[in-house]
C-alpha positions as semicolon CSV with decimal commas, in nm:
position;residue;x (nm);y (nm);z (nm)
1;X;2,521;-7,453;-17,439
2;X;2,832;-7,245;-17,362
3;X;2,604;-7,036;-17,103
4;X;2,457;-7,346;-16,911
5;X;2,854;-7,502;-16,852
6;X;2,931;-7,164;-16,763
7;X;2,744;-7,158;-16,451
8;X;2,643;-7,509;-16,400
9;X;3,008;-7,432;-16,308
10;X;3,022;-7,139;-16,123
11;X;2,710;-7,351;-15,921
12;X;2,959;-7,678;-15,877
13;X;3,202;-7,384;-15,727
14;X;2,883;-7,228;-15,489
15;X;2,818;-7,604;-15,334
16;X;3,204;-7,630;-15,321
17;X;3,262;-7,256;-15,116
18;X;2,961;-7,404;-14,869
19;X;3,152;-7,732;-14,812
20;X;3,498;-7,562;-14,717
21;X;3,345;-7,288;-14,515
22;X;3,121;-7,529;-14,355
23;X;3,441;-7,770;-14,316
24;X;3,635;-7,458;-14,108
25;X;3,361;-7,396;-13,913
26;X;3,369;-7,711;-13,791
27;X;3,751;-7,746;-13,698
28;X;3,724;-7,359;-13,535
29;X;3,449;-7,509;-13,306
30;X;3,598;-7,811;-13,220
31;X;3,899;-7,601;-13,172
32;X;3,720;-7,418;-12,903
33;X;3,674;-7,154;-13,172
34;X;3,309;-7,064;-12,951
35;X;3,417;-7,087;-12,659
36;X;3,472;-6,858;-12,382
37;X;3,854;-6,835;-12,267
38;X;3,941;-6,823;-11,906
39;X;4,227;-6,662;-11,785
40;X;4,367;-6,685;-11,461
41;X;4,222;-6,355;-11,272
42;X;3,864;-6,555;-11,386
43;X;3,988;-6,852;-11,237
44;X;4,118;-6,757;-10,890
45;X;3,750;-6,576;-10,883
46;X;3,566;-6,869;-10,902
47;X;3,816;-7,026;-10,608
48;X;3,787;-6,748;-10,372
49;X;3,443;-6,710;-10,399
50;X;3,322;-7,117;-10,420
51;X;3,616;-7,206;-10,203
52;X;3,337;-7,373;-9,935
53;X;3,128;-7,527;-10,238
54;X;3,530;-7,708;-10,343
55;X;3,610;-7,822;-10,113
56;X;3,288;-7,998;-9,995
57;X;3,312;-8,139;-10,326
58;X;3,637;-8,244;-10,260
59;X;3,580;-8,484;-10,019
60;X;3,309;-8,605;-10,072
61;X;3,494;-8,760;-10,413
62;X;3,717;-8,897;-10,130
63;X;3,512;-8,982;-9,891
64;X;3,315;-9,219;-10,165
65;X;3,636;-9,365;-10,410
66;X;3,698;-9,671;-10,216
67;X;4,132;-9,661;-10,193
68;X;4,257;-9,863;-10,385
69;X;4,001;-9,672;-10,680
70;X;4,049;-9,380;-10,924
71;X;3,719;-9,168;-11,060
72;X;3,769;-8,908;-11,302
73;X;3,434;-8,774;-11,345
74;X;3,326;-8,522;-11,566
75;X;2,918;-8,392;-11,666
76;X;2,739;-8,343;-11,973
77;X;2,478;-8,237;-11,843
78;X;2,235;-8,393;-11,581
79;X;2,140;-8,757;-11,870
80;X;2,517;-8,759;-11,971
81;X;2,899;-8,853;-11,825
82;X;3,088;-8,714;-12,115
83;X;3,359;-8,909;-11,883
84;X;3,342;-9,120;-11,679
85;X;3,679;-9,353;-11,601
86;X;3,807;-9,635;-11,343
87;X;4,142;-9,708;-11,254
88;X;4,131;-10,000;-11,006
89;X;4,502;-10,160;-10,910
90;X;4,672;-10,123;-11,257
91;X;4,369;-10,172;-11,470
92;X;4,267;-9,829;-11,623
93;X;3,944;-9,792;-11,845
94;X;3,832;-9,538;-11,995
95;X;3,482;-9,451;-12,066
96;X;3,345;-9,174;-12,287
97;X;2,963;-9,000;-12,347
98;X;2,802;-9,318;-12,052
99;X;2,407;-9,292;-12,131
100;X;2,290;-9,252;-11,689
101;X;2,027;-9,498;-11,733
102;X;2,235;-9,673;-11,898
103;X;2,381;-10,087;-11,892
104;X;2,745;-9,928;-11,867
105;X;2,642;-9,652;-11,633
106;X;2,481;-9,894;-11,384
107;X;2,792;-10,142;-11,455
108;X;3,068;-9,845;-11,302
109;X;2,852;-9,789;-11,038
110;X;2,859;-10,115;-10,862
111;X;3,292;-10,086;-10,937
112;X;3,252;-9,836;-10,690
113;X;2,957;-9,930;-10,421
114;X;2,755;-9,561;-10,620
115;X;2,358;-9,543;-10,699
116;X;2,205;-9,333;-10,943
117;X;2,128;-9,143;-10,624
118;X;2,576;-9,123;-10,569
119;X;2,553;-8,914;-10,896
120;X;2,275;-8,716;-10,808
121;X;2,458;-8,606;-10,511
122;X;2,814;-8,583;-10,678
123;X;2,653;-8,325;-10,968
124;X;2,468;-8,149;-10,714
125;X;2,801;-7,971;-10,509
126;X;3,016;-7,985;-10,868
127;X;2,686;-7,615;-10,980
128;X;2,711;-7,580;-10,686
129;X;3,131;-7,550;-10,649
130;X;3,114;-7,369;-11,008
131;X;3,271;-7,692;-11,168
132;X;3,182;-8,016;-11,440
133;X;3,345;-8,263;-11,304
134;X;3,638;-8,414;-11,090
135;X;3,920;-8,702;-11,035
136;X;3,891;-8,806;-10,667
137;X;4,195;-8,824;-10,467
138;X;4,569;-8,636;-10,355
139;X;4,585;-8,386;-10,507
140;X;4,198;-8,404;-10,623
141;X;4,148;-8,181;-10,959
142;X;3,828;-8,029;-11,021
143;X;3,738;-7,940;-11,350
144;X;3,630;-7,580;-11,383
145;X;3,465;-7,571;-11,736
146;X;3,578;-7,621;-12,139
147;X;3,658;-7,405;-12,381
148;X;3,711;-7,689;-12,621
149;X;3,921;-7,981;-12,606
150;X;4,113;-7,820;-12,347
151;X;4,004;-7,767;-11,937
152;X;4,044;-7,545;-11,713
153;X;4,067;-7,726;-11,320
154;X;4,244;-7,648;-10,998
155;X;4,474;-7,883;-10,799
156;X;4,363;-7,874;-10,509
157;X;4,598;-8,065;-10,209
158;X;4,586;-8,145;-9,811
159;X;4,936;-8,037;-9,731
160;X;5,120;-7,764;-9,900
161;X;5,292;-7,865;-10,191
162;X;5,671;-8,006;-10,080
163;X;5,965;-7,763;-10,186
164;X;6,030;-8,088;-10,449
165;X;5,780;-8,006;-10,652
166;X;5,686;-7,621;-10,684
167;X;5,866;-7,654;-11,009
168;X;5,639;-7,925;-11,174
169;X;5,296;-7,744;-11,023
170;X;5,421;-7,377;-11,128
171;X;5,578;-7,354;-11,499
172;X;5,334;-7,070;-11,610
173;X;5,221;-7,323;-11,844
174;X;5,050;-7,608;-11,758
175;X;5,022;-7,527;-11,443
176;X;4,959;-7,160;-11,199
177;X;5,061;-7,226;-10,889
178;X;4,811;-6,967;-10,673
179;X;4,909;-7,070;-10,250
180;X;5,066;-7,379;-10,164
181;X;4,763;-7,540;-10,200
182;X;4,587;-7,444;-10,444
183;X;4,673;-7,473;-10,900
184;X;4,497;-7,414;-11,166
185;X;4,545;-7,603;-11,438
186;X;4,510;-7,588;-11,823
187;X;4,560;-7,910;-12,124
188;X;4,481;-7,836;-12,418
189;X;4,385;-8,226;-12,543
190;X;4,448;-8,350;-12,880
191;X;4,487;-7,986;-13,018
192;X;4,527;-7,671;-13,003
193;X;4,745;-7,435;-12,724
194;X;4,821;-7,664;-12,459
195;X;4,965;-7,343;-12,228
196;X;4,741;-7,124;-12,010
197;X;4,559;-6,813;-12,312
198;X;4,580;-6,518;-12,067
199;X;4,770;-6,569;-11,770
200;X;4,629;-6,188;-11,627
């Protein structure tokens, strides 16, 4: 009887340990533990190698988004938009995990005067730039890659950054200025590091 209770206790402890380890691994993964952290050098190299493609996708998004609207879009894959936020005037609409073949996507595309072919062209241009998302406007923010909840991106300006904004866009935490028209950005999301992890 005592042996049965003892073995039952051991089994329960084993199950509890497995559940705990699975929970820790899940949290670790969500924080980017299994995702690659990108260095400042890697971002600079990608920008240098894909400069033409990055400027092409910037020009394209600002051409297809009406002047009174702002779009933040991120492709999860060919079928899903992880983010499809839309701002019209003062009205901001958050949209997460939007299937491209869905009524929700159709409604958002209609608001912009886009078609699914527009999305396909945008995705193709982002792929060529080795990027996953973009936010229209000035500066144009082009999402490079995610690491957990964090996002690495490029802020690309049409004109040189004025002296009054240099401190803001070169704080060595969220922003690192490459030159007067290009600023690297890292946003850590709700949890995790809020600054560039590797500044080399």
